[in-house]
Short mmCIF file of C-alpha atoms and ligand atoms in Angstrom, two decimals:
data_model
loop_
_atom_site.label_atom_id
_atom_site.label_comp_id
_atom_site.label_asym_id
_atom_site.label_seq_id
_atom_site.Cartn_x
_atom_site.Cartn_y
_atom_site.Cartn_z
CA MET V 25 23.28 27.32 -11.09
CA ALA V 26 19.72 26.37 -9.99
CA LEU V 27 18.13 28.74 -12.40
CA VAL V 28 19.68 26.64 -15.04
CA ASN V 29 18.54 23.40 -13.62
CA LEU V 30 15.12 24.45 -13.28
CA PHE V 31 14.41 26.09 -16.48
CA GLY V 32 17.13 24.58 -18.81
CA SER V 33 14.72 22.42 -20.34
CA LYS V 34 12.60 25.20 -21.34
CA GLY V 35 12.08 25.37 -25.19
CA LYS V 36 9.66 27.81 -26.19
CA ARG V 37 10.43 30.54 -23.82
CA ALA V 38 14.01 29.96 -24.18
CA LEU V 39 15.04 31.66 -21.18
CA SER V 40 18.28 33.25 -21.21
CA THR V 41 20.52 31.50 -18.49
CA LEU V 42 20.93 34.95 -16.87
CA LEU V 43 17.52 35.55 -15.51
CA ILE V 44 17.39 37.82 -12.62
CA CYS V 45 14.96 38.66 -10.02
CA ALA V 46 12.35 40.65 -11.74
CA VAL V 47 12.15 38.34 -14.63
CA ILE V 48 11.13 35.35 -12.32
CA PHE V 49 8.03 37.25 -11.27
CA GLU V 50 6.90 37.29 -14.96
CA LEU V 51 7.80 34.00 -15.31
CA ASP V 52 5.60 32.86 -12.49
CA ALA V 53 2.64 34.61 -14.01
CA GLN V 54 3.12 33.07 -17.34
CA GLU V 55 3.64 29.52 -15.87
CA GLN V 56 0.15 30.06 -14.03
CA ARG V 57 -1.58 30.71 -17.48
CA THR V 58 -0.13 27.76 -19.33
CA THR V 59 -2.53 24.85 -20.02
CA PRO V 60 -1.40 21.74 -18.53
CA GLY V 61 -2.54 19.54 -21.36
CA ARG V 62 0.02 21.29 -23.69
CA LYS V 63 2.75 19.26 -25.49
CA PRO V 64 5.91 19.90 -23.75
CA SER V 65 8.95 20.78 -25.84
CA LYS V 66 11.91 18.43 -25.89
CA PRO V 67 14.48 19.19 -23.41
CA LYS V 68 17.66 20.93 -24.58
CA LEU V 69 20.35 18.70 -23.27
CA GLY V 70 23.02 20.89 -24.13
CA LYS V 71 21.79 23.51 -21.92
CA SER V 72 21.84 21.77 -18.87
CA THR V 73 24.70 22.38 -16.40
CA ASN V 74 23.47 19.67 -14.22
CA LYS V 75 25.96 17.10 -13.68
CA GLY V 76 23.29 14.54 -12.81
CA PRO V 77 22.24 11.79 -15.14
CA ARG V 78 21.99 13.10 -18.56
CA ALA V 79 18.59 12.95 -20.06
CA VAL V 80 19.72 10.82 -22.96
CA THR V 81 16.59 8.51 -22.15
CA PRO V 82 15.27 6.80 -25.42
CA LYS V 83 12.10 8.38 -26.65
CA ILE V 84 8.89 6.64 -25.01
CA LYS V 85 5.86 7.36 -26.58
CA ALA V 86 3.42 7.82 -23.74
CA THR V 87 5.79 9.93 -21.55
CA PRO V 88 6.59 13.34 -21.87
CA ALA V 89 10.34 14.05 -22.00
CA VAL V 90 10.74 14.64 -18.09
CA PRO V 91 14.34 15.15 -16.93
CA ALA V 92 15.72 12.04 -14.86
CA GLN V 93 16.62 13.98 -12.00
CA THR V 94 14.14 15.61 -9.60
CA VAL V 95 15.22 18.88 -8.31
CA LEU V 96 14.00 20.69 -5.31
CA THR V 97 14.99 24.14 -4.74
CA GLN V 98 14.22 26.81 -1.97
CA VAL V 99 12.71 30.02 -3.06
CA LEU V 100 14.43 32.64 -0.99
CA ASN V 101 12.83 36.00 0.14
CA ARG V 102 14.71 37.86 -2.69
CA ARG V 103 13.39 35.53 -5.09
CA LYS V 104 16.54 33.60 -5.16
CA PHE V 105 16.60 30.03 -5.59
CA LYS V 106 18.88 27.72 -3.97
CA LYS V 107 19.05 23.80 -4.30
CA VAL V 108 18.20 22.18 -1.06
CA GLY V 109 20.50 19.73 0.68
CA GLU V 110 19.47 17.33 2.98
CA THR V 111 18.10 20.05 5.86
CA ILE V 112 17.38 23.63 5.77
CA SER V 113 16.45 26.15 8.35
CA VAL V 114 13.89 28.68 7.93
CA GLN V 115 13.25 31.41 10.68
CA THR V 116 10.05 30.93 12.38
CA GLY V 117 7.50 33.54 11.18
CA ASP V 118 9.00 33.51 7.75
CA THR V 119 7.60 31.89 4.59
CA LEU V 120 8.84 28.37 3.39
CA GLU V 121 8.83 28.25 -0.47
CA LEU V 122 9.84 25.00 -2.11
CA ARG V 123 9.81 24.30 -5.91
CA CYS V 124 10.07 21.01 -7.37
CA ARG V 125 10.39 20.38 -10.98
CA GLY V 126 7.96 17.75 -12.31
CA LYS V 127 4.74 17.69 -14.20
CA PRO V 128 2.84 17.22 -12.34
CA VAL V 129 4.21 16.68 -8.52
CA GLN V 130 2.84 15.71 -5.41
CA TRP V 131 4.09 16.94 -1.95
CA SER V 132 3.98 15.23 1.33
CA VAL V 133 4.52 17.39 4.58
CA PRO V 134 4.65 16.69 8.33
CA LYS V 135 1.56 14.91 9.67
CA TYR V 136 0.53 17.72 11.76
CA LEU V 137 0.35 20.24 9.10
CA GLU V 138 -1.58 17.51 6.70
CA GLU V 139 -4.28 17.27 9.42
CA ASP V 140 -4.74 21.17 10.24
CA ASP V 141 -2.75 23.86 8.24
CA GLU V 142 -5.07 26.74 9.20
CA GLY V 143 -4.96 27.96 5.63
CA ARG V 144 -1.31 28.31 5.92
CA LEU V 145 -0.16 25.78 3.36
CA ARG V 146 -0.74 26.24 -0.28
CA ILE V 147 0.42 24.07 -3.20
CA VAL V 148 0.19 25.00 -6.69
CA GLN V 149 1.03 23.04 -9.66
CA HIS V 150 2.53 24.96 -12.67
CA GLU V 151 3.45 23.79 -16.24
CA ARG V 152 6.73 22.12 -15.30
CA TYR V 153 7.06 22.37 -11.40
CA GLY V 154 5.11 22.46 -8.35
CA VAL V 155 5.44 24.99 -5.49
CA LEU V 156 4.51 24.50 -2.10
CA THR V 157 4.33 27.63 0.25
CA LEU V 158 3.76 27.52 4.08
CA VAL V 159 3.33 31.09 5.66
CA ASN V 160 3.37 32.18 9.16
CA THR V 161 5.54 29.33 10.42
CA THR V 162 6.08 27.96 13.66
CA GLY V 163 8.52 25.36 15.10
CA ALA V 164 5.73 22.90 15.02
CA ASP V 165 6.13 22.95 11.15
CA THR V 166 9.60 21.41 11.59
CA GLY V 167 9.67 17.94 9.55
CA GLU V 168 10.22 16.21 6.34
CA TYR V 169 8.98 17.79 3.22
CA THR V 170 8.83 15.49 0.26
CA CYS V 171 8.10 15.93 -3.49
CA TYR V 172 7.19 13.09 -5.78
CA PRO V 173 7.19 13.55 -9.42
CA MET V 174 4.24 11.85 -11.01
CA TYR V 175 4.27 9.59 -14.03
CA CYS V 176 1.16 9.93 -15.99
CA GLU V 177 -0.30 7.97 -18.78
CA ASP V 178 -3.42 9.96 -20.02
CA THR V 179 -5.34 10.73 -16.56
CA ASP V 180 -3.68 7.84 -14.82
CA CYS V 181 -0.95 9.05 -12.44
CA ARG V 182 1.36 7.46 -10.07
CA LYS V 183 4.12 8.63 -7.68
CA GLU V 184 7.51 8.05 -8.75
CA TYR V 185 9.01 7.14 -5.42
CA ASP V 186 12.40 6.51 -6.61
CA LYS V 187 12.43 9.89 -7.89
CA ALA V 188 11.20 11.38 -4.71
CA VAL V 189 13.30 14.34 -3.09
CA LYS V 190 12.99 15.21 0.46
CA VAL V 191 14.25 17.96 2.55
CA PHE V 192 13.79 18.15 6.51
CA VAL V 193 12.87 21.60 7.34
CA PHE V 194 13.92 23.20 10.78
CA PHE V 195 12.08 26.04 12.04
CA PRO V 196 14.16 27.25 14.83
CA ASP V 197 11.68 28.53 17.47
CA PRO V 198 13.40 31.03 20.22
CA GLN V 199 10.89 29.77 22.63
CA GLU V 200 10.34 26.31 21.86
CA LEU V 201 13.31 23.97 21.37
CA PHE V 202 11.06 20.87 20.91
CA VAL V 203 8.39 20.44 18.38
CA PRO V 204 5.31 20.60 20.48
CA THR V 205 3.18 17.48 20.94
CA SER V 206 -0.51 17.28 22.26
CA GLU V 207 0.25 14.74 24.83
CA TYR V 208 1.86 15.35 28.01
CA TYR V 209 3.37 11.88 28.05
CA GLU V 210 3.62 9.03 25.61
CA ALA V 211 3.56 5.33 26.20
CA ILE V 212 5.93 3.31 23.99
CA GLN V 213 6.36 -0.52 23.59
CA LEU V 214 9.84 -1.69 24.02
CA ARG V 215 9.78 -4.86 22.03
CA THR V 216 12.80 -7.30 22.36
CA ASN V 217 15.32 -6.44 19.56
CA TRP V 218 13.01 -4.37 17.83
CA PRO V 219 14.41 -0.53 17.36
CA THR V 220 12.29 1.74 19.41
CA LEU V 221 12.29 5.68 18.59
CA LEU V 222 11.80 8.43 21.04
CA PRO V 223 10.55 10.97 18.77
CA CYS V 224 11.64 14.17 20.51
CA GLN V 225 12.05 16.41 17.68
CA VAL V 226 14.07 19.77 17.98
CA THR V 227 13.06 22.74 16.10
CA SER V 228 16.85 23.76 15.65
CA PRO V 229 19.58 21.62 14.38
CA GLU V 230 22.04 23.57 16.80
CA ALA V 231 20.51 22.31 19.90
CA LYS V 232 22.21 19.90 22.00
CA VAL V 233 20.12 16.97 23.00
CA THR V 234 20.66 14.42 25.83
CA LEU V 235 18.53 11.81 27.14
CA HIS V 236 17.44 11.34 30.75
CA ARG V 237 15.71 8.96 33.01
CA GLU V 238 13.18 10.20 35.57
CA PHE V 239 13.84 7.66 38.64
CA PRO V 240 16.51 7.53 39.48
CA PRO V 241 17.20 10.98 37.64
CA VAL V 242 20.20 10.06 35.63
CA GLU V 243 21.54 11.06 32.09
CA VAL V 244 21.23 7.95 29.77
CA ALA V 245 24.39 7.24 28.07
CA VAL V 246 24.09 7.69 24.18
CA ASP V 247 26.97 5.33 22.58
CA GLY V 248 25.74 5.60 18.95
CA LYS V 249 25.55 1.96 18.85
CA GLU V 250 22.81 0.68 21.71
CA ILE V 251 21.43 4.16 21.48
CA SER V 252 21.85 6.62 18.99
CA PHE V 253 20.52 10.10 18.33
CA ASN V 254 19.53 11.76 14.80
CA VAL V 255 18.58 15.29 14.73
CA LYS V 256 15.71 14.63 12.20
CA ARG V 257 14.19 11.76 14.15
CA GLY V 258 15.09 11.61 17.92
CA PHE V 259 16.78 8.63 19.96
CA THR V 260 16.77 5.26 18.83
CA ILE V 261 17.11 2.33 21.26
CA HIS V 262 18.34 -0.33 18.80
CA ARG V 263 17.80 -3.48 20.46
CA PRO V 264 15.63 -2.99 23.58
CA ARG V 265 16.28 -5.18 26.76
CA PRO V 266 14.24 -5.02 30.04
CA HIS V 267 16.71 -2.42 31.73
CA HIS V 268 15.62 0.35 29.04
CA ALA V 269 11.91 0.36 30.54
CA GLY V 270 10.92 3.43 32.56
CA ALA V 271 10.21 7.12 32.21
CA LEU V 272 12.54 8.85 29.87
CA PHE V 273 12.52 12.37 28.46
CA CYS V 274 14.87 14.46 26.21
CA VAL V 275 16.51 17.75 27.31
CA ALA V 276 17.66 20.02 24.66
CA SER V 277 19.60 23.22 25.26
CA LEU V 278 20.68 26.02 23.25
CA GLY V 279 21.93 29.48 24.29
CA ASN V 280 20.60 30.02 27.61
CA LEU V 281 17.58 27.97 27.03
CA ARG V 282 17.04 24.50 28.33
CA GLN V 283 13.79 22.46 28.01
CA SER V 284 12.29 19.24 28.67
CA SER V 285 10.49 16.96 25.97
CA THR V 286 7.37 14.95 26.39
CA LYS V 287 7.92 12.24 28.78
CA TYR V 288 8.25 8.71 27.25
CA MET V 289 6.85 5.81 29.33
CA LEU V 290 8.59 2.53 28.01
CA ILE V 291 7.19 -0.53 28.56
CA TYR V 292 9.06 -3.48 28.01
CA VAL V 293 7.48 -6.48 26.22
CA ASN V 294 9.01 -9.65 25.37
CA TYR V 295 8.49 -9.71 21.57
CA PRO V 296 8.79 -12.98 19.55
CA MET V 297 10.73 -12.69 16.13
CA ALA V 298 8.27 -14.79 14.47
CA PRO V 299 4.86 -16.13 14.63
CA PRO V 300 4.54 -19.72 16.52
CA ALA V 301 5.60 -23.08 14.79
CA PRO V 302 3.39 -25.49 16.71
CA VAL V 303 3.99 -29.14 16.34
CA ILE V 304 1.29 -31.42 17.11
CA GLN V 305 1.08 -35.21 18.13
CA ALA V 306 -1.60 -37.57 19.45
CA SER V 307 -0.71 -40.41 21.97
CA SER V 308 -2.03 -42.75 19.19
CA SER V 309 -3.61 -42.19 15.86
CA SER V 310 -6.02 -44.88 16.70
CA VAL V 311 -7.64 -45.25 19.99
CA ALA V 312 -10.23 -47.74 21.17
CA VAL V 313 -13.59 -46.86 22.95
CA GLY V 314 -12.79 -46.29 26.65
CA GLU V 315 -9.27 -45.76 26.39
CA ASN V 316 -7.65 -42.32 27.07
CA LEU V 317 -6.30 -39.98 24.63
CA ARG V 318 -3.76 -37.29 24.87
CA VAL V 319 -3.03 -34.79 22.23
CA ILE V 320 0.11 -32.54 22.45
CA CYS V 321 0.68 -29.23 21.04
CA SER V 322 4.10 -27.59 21.65
CA VAL V 323 6.02 -24.33 20.51
CA VAL V 324 9.82 -23.86 20.88
CA GLY V 325 10.18 -19.89 21.01
CA GLU V 326 12.14 -17.23 22.94
CA GLN V 327 12.02 -17.21 26.54
CA ASP V 328 9.26 -15.30 28.56
CA VAL V 329 7.31 -14.73 25.20
CA VAL V 330 3.78 -15.68 25.70
CA VAL V 331 2.07 -18.42 23.64
CA GLU V 332 -1.63 -18.75 23.80
CA PHE V 333 -3.18 -22.41 22.69
CA THR V 334 -6.68 -22.92 21.59
CA TRP V 335 -8.12 -26.25 20.81
CA GLU V 336 -10.84 -27.38 18.18
CA TYR V 337 -11.86 -31.00 18.38
CA PRO V 338 -14.46 -33.36 17.29
CA GLY V 339 -16.63 -33.55 20.52
CA GLN V 340 -16.78 -29.96 20.83
CA GLN V 341 -20.29 -29.38 19.19
CA ILE V 342 -21.87 -31.88 21.51
CA GLY V 343 -20.33 -30.16 24.60
CA ARG V 344 -17.89 -33.00 25.30
CA PRO V 345 -15.80 -31.44 28.23
CA LEU V 346 -12.17 -31.96 27.68
CA TYR V 347 -9.01 -30.93 29.94
CA THR V 348 -6.09 -29.30 28.97
CA GLN V 349 -2.73 -28.89 30.80
CA GLU V 350 -0.38 -26.23 30.10
CA SER V 351 3.20 -25.91 31.02
CA ILE V 352 6.55 -23.99 30.16
CA SER V 353 9.96 -25.57 30.24
CA PRO V 354 13.26 -24.52 29.43
CA VAL V 355 15.15 -25.76 26.19
CA GLY V 356 18.68 -26.63 26.37
CA GLY V 357 21.32 -24.88 24.37
CA GLY V 358 22.83 -21.40 24.19
CA ALA V 359 20.08 -19.19 23.25
CA ALA V 360 17.39 -18.60 25.86
CA ARG V 361 14.84 -20.66 24.51
CA GLN V 362 11.78 -22.11 26.12
CA GLN V 363 9.00 -24.78 25.34
CA SER V 364 5.46 -23.81 25.68
CA GLN V 365 3.18 -26.88 25.67
CA SER V 366 -0.63 -27.58 25.68
CA VAL V 367 -2.01 -31.10 26.29
CA LEU V 368 -5.52 -31.91 25.49
CA LEU V 369 -6.67 -34.77 27.65
CA VAL V 370 -9.67 -37.14 26.48
CA ASP V 371 -10.75 -39.51 29.08
CA GLU V 372 -12.61 -42.66 28.01
CA VAL V 373 -12.60 -41.98 24.39
CA ARG V 374 -16.22 -42.30 22.65
CA ASP V 375 -17.19 -42.65 18.94
CA VAL V 376 -17.81 -39.02 18.73
CA ASP V 377 -14.40 -38.09 19.68
CA GLN V 378 -13.01 -39.45 16.33
CA GLY V 379 -11.93 -36.83 13.76
CA ALA V 380 -9.46 -33.84 13.66
CA TYR V 381 -7.75 -32.38 16.73
CA THR V 382 -6.70 -28.73 15.82
CA CYS V 383 -4.30 -26.73 17.94
CA THR V 384 -3.88 -22.96 17.21
CA ALA V 385 -0.90 -21.36 18.70
CA GLN V 386 -0.64 -17.31 19.01
CA ASN V 387 2.04 -14.93 20.06
CA LEU V 388 2.48 -11.14 19.45
CA GLN V 389 3.72 -11.81 16.09
CA GLY V 390 0.99 -14.15 14.60
CA VAL V 391 -1.11 -17.25 14.80
CA LYS V 392 -0.55 -20.66 13.30
CA SER V 393 -2.81 -23.81 13.45
CA VAL V 394 -1.76 -27.62 13.01
CA PHE V 395 -3.93 -30.70 13.11
CA THR V 396 -3.82 -34.31 13.44
CA ASN V 397 -6.48 -36.99 12.85
CA VAL V 398 -7.80 -39.51 15.33
CA LYS V 399 -9.54 -42.57 14.68
CA VAL V 400 -11.73 -44.41 17.12
CA VAL V 401 -11.91 -48.05 16.79
CA PRO V 402 -14.30 -50.69 18.69
CA ASN V 403 -13.44 -51.71 22.23
CA ALA V 404 -11.51 -54.50 20.93
CA LYS V 405 -7.57 -54.31 21.49
CA PRO V 406 -6.69 -51.74 18.82
CA LYS V 407 -4.32 -52.99 16.27
CA LYS V 408 -1.01 -51.23 16.93
CA PRO V 409 1.36 -50.62 14.12
C1 NAG H 6 -0.35 35.30 8.89
O1 NAG H 6 -0.10 36.22 9.91
C2 NAG H 6 -0.63 37.56 9.49
C3 NAG H 6 -0.31 38.21 10.71
O2 NAG H 6 -0.37 37.86 11.78
C4 NAG H 6 -2.08 37.42 9.37
O3 NAG H 6 -2.65 38.72 9.21
C5 NAG H 6 -2.70 36.42 8.13
O4 NAG H 6 -3.86 36.25 8.24
C6 NAG H 6 -1.64 35.06 8.49
N1 NAG H 6 -1.95 34.22 7.15
C7 NAG H 6 -2.43 33.06 7.44
C8 NAG H 6 -2.62 32.36 5.97
O5 NAG H 6 -2.65 32.48 8.25
#
């Protein structure tokens, strides 16, 4: 029973396990008056009907004996408590009230509420639990509500992420099947092999949601592997390929209602799995004055992934003009790979050209530099190794 879970650890006010409606009102009032700094009484293990991990934790001096399991309950209209599952639905207009055991707790709410709740959201910390109340709810409030118990040492508190409990709350709106967004359309990058989310969020778990392409107007097959749907998130394209690009939107239907979501403009980007790993090599590590020098910098990577090269070289400061030649060539083998290369050409080497030649290669994942040293020797025949 939820009541027992909530108050089973209460010592002083040893609540009988048969609390009923009216009593809880009174309890709330008492909880509010309690000073937070007070020493908590030890939990009475025997009282818990909780089948979760028993609070047999060894006594740690600094920490109050907090029950090991976080419990999140929904307070229903008639002051009834209900332990929440993964999702709940609350009628729009109604009040959402969640209680979370912990001393103290912190909450996270959907982003839109965080930014502007118009005074509808109230969070109160009682002695042993926190309460989140959201009034005048709308479909836009649909989303994840999380309670984080805090671990405190004196005044130092941190969230206990592993004990967080979350509930996804739907606010089925008879007029709006999709959680409204401020944008008429949203541009989304499809990166090679990186899962991409189309966040068309419905306000009701009962809505049937399909995915559609604008041109040509077709329904997109959702097989659960290449593309999958999650009622708490939207559609995910697991391994984007160029053919997924274009304008897509979701359609939700429930009863007689059928509505389209925001449009998603999917733009395909050839995206590397990793930063480039350039390799540098000079035609010779020792060049005679007057000879020509070539320094080659090359990167092997995924096909169609753009690599940009930049160079730093000794003659740079005095404005020595240098030339680079860039090229791309396919690499043999099964996987679609290519070699991108930049060649730095130094005609008629002078003394000032001696030093370190640095090549920096960049792709969408990152940057890496490599260098090689070149020695310039007098105009006699250079000693070849
Ligand atoms: C909730 O709605 C009622 C009725 O429209 C209004 O009087 C009240 O001010 C609203 N409360 C908040 C906190 O917005």
